Short mmCIF file of C-alpha atoms and ligand atoms in Angstrom, two decimals:
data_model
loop_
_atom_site.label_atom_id
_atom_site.label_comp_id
_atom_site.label_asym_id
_atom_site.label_seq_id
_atom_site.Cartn_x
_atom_site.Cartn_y
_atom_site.Cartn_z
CA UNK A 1 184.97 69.43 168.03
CA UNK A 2 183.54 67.97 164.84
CA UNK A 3 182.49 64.48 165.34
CA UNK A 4 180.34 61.79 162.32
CA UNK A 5 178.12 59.56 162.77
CA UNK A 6 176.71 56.60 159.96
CA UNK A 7 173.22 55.94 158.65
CA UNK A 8 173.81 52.17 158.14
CA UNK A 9 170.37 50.67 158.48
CA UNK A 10 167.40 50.72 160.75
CA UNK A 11 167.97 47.46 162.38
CA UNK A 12 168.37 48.67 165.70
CA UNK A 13 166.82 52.10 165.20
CA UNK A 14 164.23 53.38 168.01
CA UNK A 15 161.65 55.58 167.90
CA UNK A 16 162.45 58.53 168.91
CA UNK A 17 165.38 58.81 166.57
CA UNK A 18 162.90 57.89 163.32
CA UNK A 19 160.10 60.63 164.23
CA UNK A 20 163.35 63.45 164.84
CA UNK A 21 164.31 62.30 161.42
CA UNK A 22 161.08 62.45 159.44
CA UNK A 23 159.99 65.99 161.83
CA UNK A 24 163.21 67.16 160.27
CA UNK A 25 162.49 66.69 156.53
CA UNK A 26 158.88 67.91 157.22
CA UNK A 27 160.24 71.08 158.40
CA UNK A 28 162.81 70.88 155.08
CA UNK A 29 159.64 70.59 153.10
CA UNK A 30 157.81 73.45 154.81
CA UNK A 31 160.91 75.61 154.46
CA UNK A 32 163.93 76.23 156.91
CA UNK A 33 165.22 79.74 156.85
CA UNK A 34 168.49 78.75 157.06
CA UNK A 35 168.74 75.11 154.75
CA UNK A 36 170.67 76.63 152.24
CA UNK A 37 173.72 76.99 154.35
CA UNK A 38 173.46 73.85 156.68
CA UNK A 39 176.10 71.88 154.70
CA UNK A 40 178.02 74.77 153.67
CA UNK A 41 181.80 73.72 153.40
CA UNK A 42 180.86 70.13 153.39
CA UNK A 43 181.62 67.77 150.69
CA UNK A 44 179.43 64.70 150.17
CA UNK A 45 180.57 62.13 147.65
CA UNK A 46 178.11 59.56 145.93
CA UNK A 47 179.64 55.68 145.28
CA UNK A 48 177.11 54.09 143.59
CA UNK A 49 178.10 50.40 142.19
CA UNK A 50 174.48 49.77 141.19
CA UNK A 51 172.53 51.44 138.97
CA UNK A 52 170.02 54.55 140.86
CA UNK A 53 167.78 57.31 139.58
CA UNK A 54 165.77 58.36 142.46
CA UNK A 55 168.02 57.56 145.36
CA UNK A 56 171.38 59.03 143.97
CA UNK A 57 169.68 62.17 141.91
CA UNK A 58 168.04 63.19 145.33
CA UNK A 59 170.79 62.62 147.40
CA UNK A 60 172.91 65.25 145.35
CA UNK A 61 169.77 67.35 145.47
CA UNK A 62 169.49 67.18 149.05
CA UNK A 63 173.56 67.94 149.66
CA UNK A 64 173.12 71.27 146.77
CA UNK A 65 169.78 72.59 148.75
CA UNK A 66 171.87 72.68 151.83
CA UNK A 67 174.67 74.49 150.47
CA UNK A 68 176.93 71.52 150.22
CA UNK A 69 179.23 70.22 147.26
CA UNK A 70 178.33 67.16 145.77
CA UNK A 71 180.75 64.85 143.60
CA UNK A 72 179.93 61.36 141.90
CA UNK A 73 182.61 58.78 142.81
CA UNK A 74 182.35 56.20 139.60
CA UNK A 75 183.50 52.78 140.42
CA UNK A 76 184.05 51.68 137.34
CA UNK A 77 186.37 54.94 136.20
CA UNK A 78 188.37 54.75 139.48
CA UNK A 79 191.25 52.97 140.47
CA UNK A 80 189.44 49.94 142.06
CA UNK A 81 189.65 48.75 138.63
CA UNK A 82 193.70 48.84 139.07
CA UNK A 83 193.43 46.94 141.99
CA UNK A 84 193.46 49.55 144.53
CA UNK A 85 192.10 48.24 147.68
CA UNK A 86 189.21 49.77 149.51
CA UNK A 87 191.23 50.94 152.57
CA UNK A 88 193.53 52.52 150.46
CA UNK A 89 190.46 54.23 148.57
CA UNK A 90 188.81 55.38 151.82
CA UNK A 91 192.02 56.71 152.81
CA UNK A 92 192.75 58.75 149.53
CA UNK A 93 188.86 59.94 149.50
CA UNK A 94 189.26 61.12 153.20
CA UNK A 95 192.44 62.96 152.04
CA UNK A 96 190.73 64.77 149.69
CA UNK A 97 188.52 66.53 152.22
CA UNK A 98 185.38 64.26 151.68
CA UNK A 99 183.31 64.68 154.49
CA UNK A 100 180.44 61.87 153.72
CA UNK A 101 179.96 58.90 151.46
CA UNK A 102 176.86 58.07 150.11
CA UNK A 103 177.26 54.42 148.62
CA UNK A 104 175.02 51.62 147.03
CA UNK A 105 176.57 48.49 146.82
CA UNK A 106 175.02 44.31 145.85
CA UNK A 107 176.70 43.07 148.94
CA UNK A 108 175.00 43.34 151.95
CA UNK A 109 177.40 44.70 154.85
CA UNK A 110 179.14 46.99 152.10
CA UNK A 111 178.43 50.41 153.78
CA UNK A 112 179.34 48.79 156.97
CA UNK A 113 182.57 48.11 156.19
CA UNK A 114 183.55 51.41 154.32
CA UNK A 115 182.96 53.13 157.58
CA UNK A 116 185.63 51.14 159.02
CA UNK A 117 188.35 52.70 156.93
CA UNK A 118 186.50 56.30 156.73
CA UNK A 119 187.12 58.74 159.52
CA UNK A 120 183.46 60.68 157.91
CA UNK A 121 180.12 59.56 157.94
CA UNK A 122 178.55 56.56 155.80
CA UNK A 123 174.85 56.92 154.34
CA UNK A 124 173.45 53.54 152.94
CA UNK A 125 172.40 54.09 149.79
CA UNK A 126 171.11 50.43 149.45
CA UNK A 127 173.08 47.07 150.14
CA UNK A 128 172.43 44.08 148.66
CA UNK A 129 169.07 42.44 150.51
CA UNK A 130 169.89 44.01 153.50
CA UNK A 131 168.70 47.52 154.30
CA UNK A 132 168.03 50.94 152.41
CA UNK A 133 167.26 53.10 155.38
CA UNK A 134 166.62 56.76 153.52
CA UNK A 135 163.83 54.50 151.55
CA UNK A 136 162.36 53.47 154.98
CA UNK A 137 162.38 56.83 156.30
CA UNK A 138 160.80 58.59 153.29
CA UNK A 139 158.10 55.73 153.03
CA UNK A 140 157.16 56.63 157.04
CA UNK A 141 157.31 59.90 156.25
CA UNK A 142 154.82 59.66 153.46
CA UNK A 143 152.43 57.39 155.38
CA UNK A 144 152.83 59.69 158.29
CA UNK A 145 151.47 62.73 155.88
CA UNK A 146 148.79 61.11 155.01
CA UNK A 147 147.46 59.38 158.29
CA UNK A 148 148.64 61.97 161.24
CA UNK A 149 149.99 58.68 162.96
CA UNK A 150 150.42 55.09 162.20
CA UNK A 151 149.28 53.68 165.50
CA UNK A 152 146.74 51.13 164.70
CA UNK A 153 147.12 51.12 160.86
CA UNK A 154 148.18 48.03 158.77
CA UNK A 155 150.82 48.64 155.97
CA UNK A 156 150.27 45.48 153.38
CA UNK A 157 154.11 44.92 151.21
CA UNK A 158 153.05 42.54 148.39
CA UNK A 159 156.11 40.84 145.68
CA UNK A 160 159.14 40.36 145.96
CA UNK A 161 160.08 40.42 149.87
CA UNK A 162 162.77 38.10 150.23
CA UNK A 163 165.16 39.82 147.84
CA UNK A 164 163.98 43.74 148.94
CA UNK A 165 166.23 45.37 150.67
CA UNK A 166 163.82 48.55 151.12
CA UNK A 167 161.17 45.85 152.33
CA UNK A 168 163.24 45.44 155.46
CA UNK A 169 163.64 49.13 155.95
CA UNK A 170 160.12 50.18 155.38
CA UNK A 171 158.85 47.91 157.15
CA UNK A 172 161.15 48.28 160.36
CA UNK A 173 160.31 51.90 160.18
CA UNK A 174 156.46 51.68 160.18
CA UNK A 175 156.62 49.15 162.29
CA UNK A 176 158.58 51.28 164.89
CA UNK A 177 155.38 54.28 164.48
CA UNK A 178 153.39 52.08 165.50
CA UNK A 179 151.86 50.28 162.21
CA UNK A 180 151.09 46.85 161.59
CA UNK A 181 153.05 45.15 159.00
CA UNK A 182 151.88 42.29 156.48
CA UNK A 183 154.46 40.67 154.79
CA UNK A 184 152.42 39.11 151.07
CA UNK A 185 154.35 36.92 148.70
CA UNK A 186 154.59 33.24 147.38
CA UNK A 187 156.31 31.03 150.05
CA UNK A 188 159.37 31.17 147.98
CA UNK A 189 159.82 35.47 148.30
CA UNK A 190 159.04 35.21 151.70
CA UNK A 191 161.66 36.24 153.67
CA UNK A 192 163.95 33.56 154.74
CA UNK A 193 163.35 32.70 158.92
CA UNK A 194 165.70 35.07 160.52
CA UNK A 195 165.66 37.38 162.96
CA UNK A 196 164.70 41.12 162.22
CA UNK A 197 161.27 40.35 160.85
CA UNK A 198 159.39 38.55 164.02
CA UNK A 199 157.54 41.59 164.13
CA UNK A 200 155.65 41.20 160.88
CA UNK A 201 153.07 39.33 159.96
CA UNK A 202 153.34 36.74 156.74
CA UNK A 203 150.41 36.51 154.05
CA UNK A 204 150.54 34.09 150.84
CA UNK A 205 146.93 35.51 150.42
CA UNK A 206 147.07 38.57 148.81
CA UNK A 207 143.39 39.20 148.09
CA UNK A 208 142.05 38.35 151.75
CA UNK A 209 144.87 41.28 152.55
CA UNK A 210 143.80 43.79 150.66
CA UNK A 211 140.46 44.86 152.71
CA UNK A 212 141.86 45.98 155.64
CA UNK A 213 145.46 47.65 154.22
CA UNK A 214 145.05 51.56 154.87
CA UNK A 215 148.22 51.72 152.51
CA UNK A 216 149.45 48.82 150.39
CA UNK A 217 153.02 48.85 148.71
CA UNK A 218 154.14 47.00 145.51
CA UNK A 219 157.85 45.52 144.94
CA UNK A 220 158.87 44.63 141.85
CA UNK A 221 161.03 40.95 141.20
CA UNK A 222 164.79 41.95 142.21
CA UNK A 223 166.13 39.17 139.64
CA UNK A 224 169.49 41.61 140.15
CA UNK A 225 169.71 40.29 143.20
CA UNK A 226 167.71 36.37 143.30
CA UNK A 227 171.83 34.76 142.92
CA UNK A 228 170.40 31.78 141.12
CA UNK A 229 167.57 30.95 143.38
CA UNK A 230 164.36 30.16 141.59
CA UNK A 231 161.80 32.81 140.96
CA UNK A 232 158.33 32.57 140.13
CA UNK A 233 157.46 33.96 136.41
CA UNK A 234 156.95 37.67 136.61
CA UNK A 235 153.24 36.84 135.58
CA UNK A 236 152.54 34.30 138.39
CA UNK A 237 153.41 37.14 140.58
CA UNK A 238 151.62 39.67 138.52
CA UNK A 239 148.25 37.35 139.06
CA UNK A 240 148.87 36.13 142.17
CA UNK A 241 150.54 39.16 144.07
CA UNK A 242 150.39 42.56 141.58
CA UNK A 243 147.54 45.06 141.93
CA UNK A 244 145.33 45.71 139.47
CA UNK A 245 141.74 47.07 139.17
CA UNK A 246 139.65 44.43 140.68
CA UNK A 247 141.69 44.54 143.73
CA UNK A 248 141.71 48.03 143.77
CA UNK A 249 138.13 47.33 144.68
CA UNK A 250 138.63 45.39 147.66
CA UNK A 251 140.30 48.33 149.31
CA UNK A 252 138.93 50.66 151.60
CA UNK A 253 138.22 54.27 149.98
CA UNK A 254 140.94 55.68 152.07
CA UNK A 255 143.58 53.19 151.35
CA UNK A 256 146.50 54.30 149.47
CA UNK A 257 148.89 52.40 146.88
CA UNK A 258 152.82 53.01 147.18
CA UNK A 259 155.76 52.01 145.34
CA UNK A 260 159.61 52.36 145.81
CA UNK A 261 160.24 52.38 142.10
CA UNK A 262 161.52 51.55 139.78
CA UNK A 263 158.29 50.51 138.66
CA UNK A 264 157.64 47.36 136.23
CA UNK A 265 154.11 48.69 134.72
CA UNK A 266 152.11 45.86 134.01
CA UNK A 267 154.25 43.27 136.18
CA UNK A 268 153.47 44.32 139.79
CA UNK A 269 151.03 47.05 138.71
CA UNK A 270 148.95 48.02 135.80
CA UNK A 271 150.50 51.53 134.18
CA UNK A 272 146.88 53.29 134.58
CA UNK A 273 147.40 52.43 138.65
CA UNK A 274 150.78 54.81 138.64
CA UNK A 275 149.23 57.90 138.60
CA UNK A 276 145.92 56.95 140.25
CA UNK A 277 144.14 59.50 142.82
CA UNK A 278 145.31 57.11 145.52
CA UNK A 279 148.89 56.37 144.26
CA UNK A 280 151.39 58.30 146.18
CA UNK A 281 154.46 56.76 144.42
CA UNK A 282 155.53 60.77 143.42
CA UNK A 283 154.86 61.82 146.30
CA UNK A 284 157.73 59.47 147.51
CA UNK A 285 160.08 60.47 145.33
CA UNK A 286 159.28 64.17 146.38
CA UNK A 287 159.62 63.70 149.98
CA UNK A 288 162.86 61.46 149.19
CA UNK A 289 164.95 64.54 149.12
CA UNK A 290 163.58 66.22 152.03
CA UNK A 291 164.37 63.27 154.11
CA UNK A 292 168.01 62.97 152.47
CA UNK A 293 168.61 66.62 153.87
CA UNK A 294 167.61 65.97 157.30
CA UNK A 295 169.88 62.25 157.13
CA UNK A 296 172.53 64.58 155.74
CA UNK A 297 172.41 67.01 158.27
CA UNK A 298 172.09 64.53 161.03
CA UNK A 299 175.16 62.45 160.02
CA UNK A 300 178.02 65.41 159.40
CA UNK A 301 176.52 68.51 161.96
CA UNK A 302 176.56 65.57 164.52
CA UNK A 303 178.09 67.21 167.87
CA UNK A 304 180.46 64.96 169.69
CA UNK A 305 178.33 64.98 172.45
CA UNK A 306 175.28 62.86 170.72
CA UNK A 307 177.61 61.07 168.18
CA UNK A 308 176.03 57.55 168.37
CA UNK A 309 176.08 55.73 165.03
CA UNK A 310 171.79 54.06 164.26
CA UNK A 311 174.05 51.02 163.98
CA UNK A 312 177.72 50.64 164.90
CA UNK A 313 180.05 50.16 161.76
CA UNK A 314 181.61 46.86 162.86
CA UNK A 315 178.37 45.50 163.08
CA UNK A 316 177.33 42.04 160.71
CA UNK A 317 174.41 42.24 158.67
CA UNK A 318 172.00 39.25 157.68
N1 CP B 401 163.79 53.26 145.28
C1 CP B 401 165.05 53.30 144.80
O1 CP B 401 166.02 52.96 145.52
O2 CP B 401 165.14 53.73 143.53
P1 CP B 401 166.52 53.88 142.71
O3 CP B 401 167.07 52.50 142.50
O4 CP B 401 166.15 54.57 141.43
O5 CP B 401 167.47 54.70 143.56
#
């Protein structure tokens, strides 16, 4: 019996669930004999309403290495603009033999509502401030490769943290290994107090941070997403909360310097920093489609004995 299950967030993720995940797309990246035919006969379809590079253009590259078909659903050429609604459109998608939805969508809750009217399985692609879970998962797996474990080591996220949606995944997910998590931004991209982040720990100083990060990761301003609320100038948060080479210096040797991209060179850091010895920010991109294949995989080979959504589709998000 074929059964689906959703990757909606991490929000309630444990564990044991993250580490199968990112074992997964490490064995993807070593090479599994058999990858190129996990997803044969399945058809994946991306829905992106926001703009994407790396997440949608390694999504279909994760669906083609495993033998799957992938088709872009555009919003904007589709009959939403007619006034279709979206249960009708899941409906007619799932009638076309679609067996997963990849979607990206500003509102937060988006995905989570989709999988209400679609009998497949959901993959967040992003929603609004709320979660971006594949982003979470490939920044784990990424400071996972590089320290063994993440027991005992402190992951700094400096910017924009109120408005970052992969904030709250990446943190979650380091946090669940076993990381600490510093939280560094003005007062006013702070998160807002609300439950989900109680785990982290809050900085307005970035320097005093810096010194003990083994891996520090820069957002740039979401002003896509701020809905009117006030915003710092991007170079008060270039000065105040942006690397640059005299900070550089106040990290250990070891530490390393990650972005999600895209990147705003010379906002949140300096274009020379990109492609630095310690910058992995490529390397996160790479291992973004190995840990697409293993979410893919998860979701649609999902036997009905194990089906058990990372969150449940009727569930609210903040
Ligand atoms: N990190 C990320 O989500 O990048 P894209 O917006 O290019 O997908």
């Amino acid at each position: 019996m074929t059964a689906h299950r959703h990757l909606l967030d991490l929000d309630d993720a444990q564990r044991p669930v993250i580490e199968a995940l990112i074992a997964r797309a490490r064995a993807f990246k070593a090479g599994v004999r058999d990858a190129s035919v996990r997803l044969r006969g399945k058809t994946v379809l991306g829905m992106f309403f926001e703009p994407s590079t790396r997440t949608a253009t390694s999504f279909a590259q994760a669906t083609l290495k495993l033998g799957g078909s992938w088709h872009d659903f555009h919003p904007d050429a589709s009959s939403f603009t007619k006034g279709e609604t979206l249960e009708d459109t899941m409906r007619t998608i799932q009638a076309i033999g679609a067996d997963a939805i990849v979607v990206r969508h500003p509102e937060s809750g988006f995905p989570h509502a989709l999988a209400q009217y679609f009998g497949g399985s959901i993959l967040n692609a992003g929603d609004g401030w709320h979660a971006h879970p594949t982003q979470g998962l490939l920044d784990a797996m990424t400071l996972l490769e590089e320290f063994g474990t993440l027991d005992g080591r402190r992951l700094v996220i400096s910017g924009d943290i109120r408005h970052s949606r992969v904030a709250r995944s990446s943190a979650r997910a380091a946090h669940l290994l076993g990381a600490r998590v510093v939280l560094c931004a003005p007062p006013l991209l702070l998160p807002p107090t609300s439950p989900g982040w109680g785990f982290a720990e809050l900085s307005a100083d970035f320097d005093a941070c810096l010194p003990k990060a083994d891996a520090v990761m820069l957002l740039r301003i979401q002003k896509e997403r701020a809905d009117g609320a006030e915003l710092p100038p991007g170079e008060d948060l270039a000065w105040g909360y942006g690397l640059n080479a005299a900070r550089t210096e106040l990290l250990p040797e070891h530490a390393i310097i990650m972005h999600p991209g895209p990147v705003n060179r010379g906002v949140e850091i300096p274009g020379h920093l990109v492609a630095d010895v310690r910058s992995r920010i490529e390397r996160q991109v790479e291992n973004g489609v190995f840990v697409r294949m293993a979410a893919l995989e998860w979701c649609l080979l999902a036997s009905a004995a194990d089906v058990r959504p990372l969150r449940s589709a009727g569930a609210t998000s903040s």
